Short mmCIF file of C-alpha atoms in Angstrom, two decimals:
data_model
loop_
_atom_site.label_atom_id
_atom_site.label_comp_id
_atom_site.label_asym_id
_atom_site.label_seq_id
_atom_site.Cartn_x
_atom_site.Cartn_y
_atom_site.Cartn_z
CA MET M 15 -153.62 64.27 38.18
CA LEU M 16 -153.62 63.56 34.42
CA PRO M 17 -150.94 66.16 33.51
CA ARG M 18 -148.64 64.72 36.17
CA LEU M 19 -149.21 61.21 34.82
CA LEU M 20 -148.42 62.33 31.27
CA LEU M 21 -145.26 64.00 32.51
CA LEU M 22 -144.13 60.82 34.24
CA ILE M 23 -144.71 58.83 31.05
CA CYS M 24 -143.04 61.35 28.74
CA ALA M 25 -140.03 62.12 30.92
CA PRO M 26 -137.84 59.17 29.89
CA LEU M 27 -138.90 59.48 26.21
CA CYS M 28 -138.66 63.18 25.68
CA GLU M 29 -135.26 63.89 27.29
CA PRO M 30 -132.53 64.92 24.85
CA ALA M 31 -130.72 61.95 23.28
CA GLU M 32 -126.89 61.70 23.03
CA LEU M 33 -125.11 60.16 20.04
CA LEU M 34 -122.07 57.95 20.44
CA LEU M 35 -119.65 57.00 17.64
CA ILE M 36 -118.24 53.49 18.09
CA VAL M 37 -115.17 52.53 16.05
CA SER M 38 -114.30 48.83 15.58
CA PRO M 39 -111.46 48.04 15.75
CA SER M 40 -110.40 51.10 17.69
CA HIS M 41 -106.75 50.89 16.53
CA PRO M 42 -106.92 49.80 12.88
CA THR M 43 -103.94 48.89 10.71
CA GLU M 44 -103.51 49.75 7.06
CA GLY M 45 -105.46 47.59 4.68
CA SER M 46 -107.89 46.35 7.33
CA PRO M 47 -111.66 47.10 7.42
CA VAL M 48 -113.28 49.43 9.97
CA THR M 49 -116.92 49.68 11.06
CA LEU M 50 -118.37 52.99 12.28
CA THR M 51 -121.57 52.77 14.37
CA CYS M 52 -123.70 55.76 15.36
CA LYS M 53 -125.57 54.77 18.55
CA MET M 54 -128.11 56.50 20.77
CA SER M 55 -127.25 56.71 24.46
CA SER M 56 -130.96 56.83 25.36
CA LEU M 57 -133.79 54.31 24.81
CA GLN M 58 -136.34 57.06 24.04
CA SER M 59 -136.77 56.08 20.42
CA SER M 60 -135.98 53.48 17.76
CA ASP M 61 -133.05 54.12 15.40
CA ALA M 62 -135.41 53.55 12.51
CA GLN M 63 -136.85 57.02 13.07
CA PHE M 64 -133.51 58.68 12.21
CA GLN M 65 -131.26 59.31 9.19
CA PHE M 66 -127.54 58.99 9.83
CA CYS M 67 -124.45 60.55 8.29
CA PHE M 68 -120.75 60.02 9.03
CA PHE M 69 -117.95 62.56 8.75
CA ARG M 70 -114.17 62.76 8.72
CA ASP M 71 -112.56 66.19 9.10
CA ALA M 72 -115.76 67.95 7.95
CA GLN M 73 -116.14 65.69 4.90
CA ALA M 74 -119.17 63.42 4.58
CA LEU M 75 -118.41 59.73 4.09
CA GLY M 76 -120.22 57.00 2.22
CA PRO M 77 -123.57 57.68 0.56
CA GLY M 78 -124.40 60.63 2.82
CA TRP M 79 -127.65 60.43 4.79
CA SER M 80 -128.84 56.86 5.28
CA SER M 81 -131.28 54.95 7.48
CA SER M 82 -128.45 52.59 8.55
CA PRO M 83 -126.61 53.54 11.76
CA LYS M 84 -123.49 51.73 10.50
CA LEU M 85 -120.86 52.54 7.87
CA GLN M 86 -118.41 49.89 6.67
CA ILE M 87 -115.02 51.08 5.37
CA ALA M 88 -113.41 48.19 3.46
CA ASN M 89 -109.77 49.34 3.71
CA MET M 90 -108.23 51.96 5.94
CA TRP M 91 -104.96 53.62 5.01
CA LYS M 92 -102.53 55.92 6.77
CA GLU M 93 -104.02 58.97 5.08
CA ASP M 94 -107.46 57.99 6.42
CA SER M 95 -106.33 58.93 9.93
CA GLY M 96 -108.32 61.87 11.30
CA SER M 97 -111.23 63.12 13.40
CA TYR M 98 -114.52 61.20 12.92
CA TRP M 99 -118.06 61.82 14.10
CA CYS M 100 -121.63 61.05 13.11
CA GLU M 101 -124.95 62.92 12.99
CA ALA M 102 -128.56 61.75 13.31
CA GLN M 103 -131.53 63.64 11.94
CA THR M 104 -135.07 63.15 13.26
CA MET M 105 -138.20 63.17 11.19
CA ALA M 106 -138.72 66.74 12.39
CA SER M 107 -135.31 67.66 10.88
CA LYS M 108 -133.71 67.98 14.29
CA VAL M 109 -129.99 67.06 14.03
CA LEU M 110 -127.99 65.38 16.76
CA ARG M 111 -124.18 65.19 16.62
CA SER M 112 -121.79 62.81 18.36
CA ARG M 113 -118.50 63.73 19.92
CA ARG M 114 -115.41 63.56 17.75
CA SER M 115 -113.25 60.43 17.84
CA GLN M 116 -109.65 60.47 16.68
CA ILE M 117 -108.76 57.43 14.55
CA ASN M 118 -105.09 56.73 13.89
CA VAL M 119 -104.40 54.12 11.22
CA HIS M 120 -101.19 52.23 11.91
CA ARG M 121 -98.85 51.20 9.11
CA VAL M 122 -97.35 47.70 9.09
CA PRO M 123 -93.57 47.80 8.44
CA VAL M 124 -92.24 45.72 5.56
CA ALA M 125 -90.78 42.35 6.54
CA ASP M 126 -89.24 39.29 4.92
CA VAL M 127 -88.01 40.87 1.68
CA SER M 128 -87.07 38.35 -1.02
CA LEU M 129 -85.84 38.45 -4.61
CA GLU M 130 -86.91 35.85 -7.17
CA THR M 131 -86.18 35.49 -10.87
CA GLN M 132 -88.12 34.61 -13.98
CA PRO M 133 -87.06 32.19 -15.39
CA PRO M 134 -86.60 30.47 -12.01
CA GLY M 135 -83.21 29.48 -10.70
CA GLY M 136 -81.34 32.55 -11.90
CA GLN M 137 -80.33 31.01 -15.25
CA VAL M 138 -81.31 32.72 -18.48
CA MET M 139 -80.37 32.18 -22.12
CA GLU M 140 -78.48 34.99 -23.82
CA GLY M 141 -81.03 37.18 -25.62
CA ASP M 142 -83.99 36.05 -23.51
CA ARG M 143 -86.08 38.12 -21.08
CA LEU M 144 -85.03 38.25 -17.41
CA VAL M 145 -87.33 39.52 -14.63
CA LEU M 146 -86.25 40.25 -11.05
CA ILE M 147 -89.26 40.06 -8.70
CA CYS M 148 -88.97 41.81 -5.32
CA SER M 149 -91.55 40.73 -2.71
CA VAL M 150 -92.39 41.40 0.94
CA ALA M 151 -94.30 39.03 3.21
CA MET M 152 -95.96 41.94 4.98
CA GLY M 153 -96.06 45.70 4.80
CA THR M 154 -98.79 48.26 4.17
CA GLY M 155 -99.22 51.52 2.37
CA ASP M 156 -97.02 52.75 -0.44
CA ILE M 157 -93.89 50.59 -0.59
CA THR M 158 -90.73 51.73 -2.36
CA PHE M 159 -88.80 48.96 -4.13
CA LEU M 160 -85.19 49.35 -5.26
CA TRP M 161 -83.03 46.94 -7.31
CA TYR M 162 -79.23 46.76 -7.08
CA LYS M 163 -76.54 45.02 -9.12
CA GLY M 164 -73.20 43.75 -7.84
CA ALA M 165 -71.41 44.05 -4.53
CA ILE M 166 -70.99 47.82 -4.92
CA GLY M 167 -74.78 48.20 -5.13
CA LEU M 168 -75.38 49.88 -8.49
CA ASN M 169 -78.99 51.10 -8.39
CA LEU M 170 -80.90 49.85 -11.43
CA GLN M 171 -84.44 51.08 -10.80
CA THR M 172 -86.77 52.47 -8.11
CA LYS M 173 -90.55 51.93 -7.97
CA THR M 174 -93.15 53.11 -5.45
CA GLN M 175 -96.52 51.39 -5.45
CA ARG M 176 -99.21 50.04 -3.14
CA SER M 177 -98.36 46.39 -3.63
CA LEU M 178 -96.45 43.60 -1.93
CA THR M 179 -94.47 42.81 -5.11
CA ALA M 180 -92.77 44.74 -7.88
CA GLU M 181 -90.77 43.72 -10.98
CA TYR M 182 -87.62 44.89 -12.71
CA GLU M 183 -87.21 43.64 -16.28
CA ILE M 184 -84.14 43.10 -18.46
CA PRO M 185 -85.71 42.61 -21.92
CA THR M 186 -82.63 41.05 -23.54
CA ALA M 187 -80.11 39.32 -21.28
CA ARG M 188 -76.45 39.78 -22.15
CA GLU M 189 -73.26 38.19 -20.90
CA SER M 190 -72.57 41.36 -18.90
CA ASP M 191 -75.80 40.79 -16.94
CA ALA M 192 -74.28 37.76 -15.21
CA GLU M 193 -73.87 39.16 -11.70
CA GLN M 194 -75.28 39.13 -8.17
CA TYR M 195 -78.45 41.13 -7.52
CA TYR M 196 -80.53 42.17 -4.51
CA CYS M 197 -83.51 44.41 -3.80
CA VAL M 198 -84.59 46.72 -0.98
CA ALA M 199 -88.13 47.57 0.22
CA GLU M 200 -89.26 50.25 2.65
CA ASN M 201 -92.48 52.04 3.67
CA GLY M 202 -91.26 54.63 6.11
CA TYR M 203 -89.87 52.36 8.82
CA GLY M 204 -86.39 51.94 7.31
CA PRO M 205 -85.08 49.93 4.34
CA ARG M 206 -85.17 46.14 4.41
CA PRO M 207 -82.83 44.31 1.95
CA SER M 208 -83.26 40.90 0.38
CA GLY M 209 -80.58 38.27 0.07
CA LEU M 210 -78.20 38.08 -2.90
CA VAL M 211 -79.29 36.20 -6.02
CA SER M 212 -76.74 35.11 -8.64
CA ILE M 213 -77.71 35.40 -12.31
CA THR M 214 -76.07 33.14 -14.87
CA VAL M 215 -76.40 33.98 -18.56
CA ARG M 216 -76.13 30.79 -20.61
CA ILE M 217 -74.43 31.23 -24.00
CA PRO M 218 -74.73 28.66 -26.81
CA VAL M 219 -71.45 27.46 -28.29
CA SER M 220 -70.07 29.11 -31.40
CA ARG M 221 -68.82 27.05 -34.34
CA PRO M 222 -65.73 25.21 -33.11
CA ILE M 223 -62.23 25.44 -34.60
CA LEU M 224 -60.37 22.19 -35.31
CA MET M 225 -56.57 21.97 -35.42
CA LEU M 226 -54.54 18.87 -36.35
CA ARG M 227 -50.98 18.49 -35.06
CA ALA M 228 -48.42 15.85 -36.09
CA PRO M 229 -44.76 15.40 -35.00
CA ARG M 230 -43.45 16.06 -38.54
CA ALA M 231 -44.22 18.16 -41.60
CA GLN M 232 -45.48 15.10 -43.51
CA ALA M 233 -47.31 12.71 -41.20
CA VAL M 234 -46.69 8.98 -41.66
CA VAL M 235 -48.28 5.77 -40.42
CA GLY M 236 -47.45 5.26 -36.77
CA ASP M 237 -47.31 8.96 -35.88
CA VAL M 238 -49.54 10.25 -33.13
CA LEU M 239 -51.95 12.85 -34.48
CA LYS M 240 -53.31 15.36 -31.98
CA LEU M 241 -56.76 16.80 -32.68
CA HIS M 242 -57.58 19.97 -30.76
CA CYS M 243 -61.11 21.45 -30.82
CA GLU M 244 -62.10 24.78 -29.29
CA VAL M 245 -64.93 27.34 -29.42
CA LEU M 246 -64.56 31.11 -29.17
CA ARG M 247 -67.81 31.57 -27.19
CA GLY M 248 -70.01 29.32 -25.12
CA SER M 249 -70.96 28.57 -21.51
CA HIS M 250 -69.11 25.77 -19.79
CA PRO M 251 -68.95 22.85 -19.36
CA ILE M 252 -68.58 21.89 -23.02
CA LEU M 253 -68.40 18.36 -24.43
CA TYR M 254 -66.33 17.86 -27.59
CA TRP M 255 -66.69 14.97 -30.07
CA PHE M 256 -64.07 14.09 -32.67
CA TYR M 257 -64.88 12.54 -36.07
CA HIS M 258 -63.01 10.91 -38.94
CA GLU M 259 -65.19 10.66 -42.05
CA ASP M 260 -68.25 11.14 -39.78
CA VAL M 261 -67.22 8.18 -37.62
CA VAL M 262 -66.81 9.00 -33.93
CA LEU M 263 -63.22 8.72 -32.74
CA GLY M 264 -63.90 9.76 -29.17
CA SER M 265 -64.95 12.62 -26.90
CA SER M 266 -63.47 14.89 -24.27
CA SER M 267 -64.93 17.51 -21.94
CA ALA M 268 -63.77 21.01 -21.05
CA PRO M 269 -65.22 21.94 -17.65
CA SER M 270 -63.79 25.45 -17.59
CA GLY M 271 -62.65 26.40 -21.08
CA GLY M 272 -59.52 25.99 -23.16
CA GLY M 273 -60.93 23.45 -25.58
CA ALA M 274 -60.22 19.71 -25.63
CA SER M 275 -57.80 17.38 -27.40
CA PHE M 276 -57.79 13.81 -28.68
CA ASN M 277 -54.74 11.74 -29.67
CA LEU M 278 -54.89 9.28 -32.56
CA SER M 279 -52.22 6.76 -33.62
CA LEU M 280 -52.26 6.92 -37.40
CA THR M 281 -52.87 3.89 -39.58
CA ALA M 282 -53.20 3.65 -43.35
CA GLU M 283 -56.98 4.09 -43.04
CA HIS M 284 -56.70 7.46 -41.29
CA SER M 285 -56.24 9.62 -44.36
CA GLY M 286 -59.29 11.73 -45.08
CA ASN M 287 -61.52 14.33 -43.50
CA TYR M 288 -61.64 15.23 -39.80
CA SER M 289 -64.14 17.38 -37.89
CA CYS M 290 -65.24 18.03 -34.33
CA GLU M 291 -68.47 18.98 -32.56
CA ALA M 292 -69.08 21.11 -29.46
CA ASN M 293 -72.17 20.91 -27.25
CA ASN M 294 -72.96 22.60 -23.92
CA GLY M 295 -76.59 21.54 -23.69
CA LEU M 296 -77.81 24.64 -25.54
CA GLY M 297 -77.30 23.22 -29.01
CA ALA M 298 -74.46 21.51 -30.88
CA GLN M 299 -72.13 23.09 -33.45
CA ARG M 300 -69.94 21.22 -35.94
CA SER M 301 -66.61 22.48 -37.28
CA GLU M 302 -65.70 22.54 -40.94
CA GLU M 303 -63.79 19.53 -42.19
CA VAL M 304 -60.00 19.43 -42.22
CA THR M 305 -58.36 17.07 -44.75
CA LEU M 306 -55.25 15.09 -43.83
CA ASN M 307 -53.23 13.11 -46.43
CA PHE M 308 -50.10 11.28 -45.33
CA THR M 309 -47.59 8.74 -46.64
CA GLY M 310 -46.55 5.31 -45.45
CA ARG M 311 -44.06 4.60 -42.69
CA HIS M 312 -40.53 5.97 -43.11
CA SER M 313 -37.78 3.41 -43.65
CA THR M 314 -35.51 2.91 -40.64
CA ARG M 315 -32.54 2.98 -43.04
CA ASN M 316 -33.28 6.51 -44.15
CA PRO M 317 -30.16 8.52 -43.19
CA LEU M 318 -32.24 11.66 -42.96
CA ARG M 319 -33.86 10.30 -39.82
CA SER M 320 -30.74 11.32 -37.89
CA LEU M 321 -30.87 14.87 -39.17
CA PRO M 322 -32.62 17.63 -37.22
CA SER M 323 -36.29 17.90 -38.08
CA PRO M 324 -37.25 20.78 -40.35
CA VAL M 325 -38.66 24.00 -39.00
CA PRO M 326 -41.97 23.10 -37.28
CA GLN M 327 -45.08 24.21 -39.10
CA GLU M 328 -48.52 24.94 -37.64
CA PHE M 329 -51.67 25.57 -39.66
CA PRO M 330 -54.36 26.75 -37.23
CA TYR M 331 -57.82 26.31 -38.77
CA LEU M 332 -60.03 29.36 -38.24
CA ASN M 333 -63.76 29.52 -38.84
CA SER M 334 -63.55 32.46 -41.26
CA PRO M 335 -65.90 33.41 -44.14
CA THR M 336 -62.80 34.21 -46.19
CA PRO M 337 -60.46 31.24 -45.69
CA GLY M 338 -58.13 32.43 -48.38
CA GLN M 339 -56.96 35.14 -45.99
CA LEU M 340 -55.82 32.72 -43.29
CA GLN M 341 -52.13 32.87 -42.43
CA PRO M 342 -50.34 29.66 -41.37
CA ILE M 343 -47.81 30.42 -38.65
CA TYR M 344 -44.35 28.84 -38.80
CA GLU M 345 -42.69 28.62 -35.41
CA ASN M 346 -39.45 27.21 -34.08
CA GLU M 347 -40.41 24.21 -31.95
CA PRO M 348 -37.41 21.82 -31.81
CA ARG M 349 -39.34 18.67 -30.79
CA GLU M 350 -42.71 18.93 -32.44
CA GLN M 351 -44.11 20.05 -35.72
CA SER M 352 -47.80 21.01 -36.05
CA VAL M 353 -49.76 20.63 -39.24
CA ALA M 354 -53.34 21.79 -39.79
CA MET M 355 -54.85 21.98 -43.25
CA HIS M 356 -57.77 24.31 -43.85
CA GLY M 357 -60.72 22.55 -45.51
CA ARG M 358 -59.59 20.45 -48.46
CA GLN M 359 -57.01 23.06 -49.57
CA GLN M 360 -53.63 21.61 -50.60
CA HIS M 361 -50.37 23.44 -49.88
CA SER M 362 -47.31 22.61 -51.93
CA SER M 363 -45.05 25.20 -53.52
CA GLU M 364 -45.73 27.74 -50.78
CA GLN M 365 -44.03 25.45 -48.23
CA LYS M 366 -40.90 24.60 -50.22
CA ALA M 367 -38.84 27.62 -49.19
CA GLN M 368 -37.83 27.47 -45.55
CA LYS M 369 -36.05 30.10 -43.47
CA PRO M 370 -33.08 29.27 -41.23
CA CYS M 371 -33.93 27.56 -37.94
CA GLY M 372 -34.92 29.88 -35.13
CA HIS M 373 -36.80 32.37 -37.30
CA ILE M 374 -40.56 32.99 -37.24
CA TRP M 375 -42.39 34.13 -40.34
CA ARG M 376 -45.91 34.15 -41.83
CA THR M 377 -46.98 32.98 -45.28
CA ARG M 378 -50.27 33.97 -46.91
CA PHE M 379 -51.97 31.45 -49.18
CA PRO M 380 -53.60 32.66 -52.39
#
């Protein structure tokens, strides 16, 4: 009677136990955590009597044998896909093994690719650092980033990294870097391009050149003097200011290049030094002074007034470190004569000899 009773008591406790491996979630995506649980199918014993170990493709995971029936994997990646199982070892060194479970880690395709710039807004000063930042809103695994310049898509750089953002750097921005850019990201599900971003390279103005033009070789009171100011380099728009003896005469803007002009009706007080200033918001530059000396008003009884005007003369002022090498240009302009004097330099004997009308020649000052 007693042996039968012992058998009835032992039967549910002594039957072989079966291990089950539970994976949560069962269909993980890259970058997400996964919990592996090794569970007994029978109630014959407490889990505390066992040591547990988890495996993937014959490789032990985690710390090896442990009293915990669970293993937490913080991030699963595509290469973590494989065959998983667990083992339990009793105090008597008996080992139980679960069935294998295939875990396939799913990759999230890249989406919402965007291109941003540093500094923001796509405007950079010439000579400064420019960074093009390519980002994706989602996407897992190794992502390949590519940067392109212009409509033809000139590839600038390619980077592959496990990140949602990547950077392309232009250490020193040049005028030639002003262009449209875009980037492309892909992680095995096809390339995804960003939108176009326009880069503007802002260039400070160079020192402006001032030219004075009058309707005759020797300006007189009542003539209209034209002041023309222009820079060789500089981002537009540019605002020009005109000065006589450091007193502001007026201003004029040049939205798209070509310089700016200012007309002045000469009075007896207008002899002296003239200059101009250019400013495009990146710093102002002042021209060198140009000196203008003129006589009083011509008499109306002067018979020479009816004669043709002499060959027009034009003295373009150039911002040159060696002004003595400048060459005034004499041109045949029947109705207007242009005069520009470089610095405070006076021209006398060099202008006395004139060629016949209709000829063009150059004279070099000493």
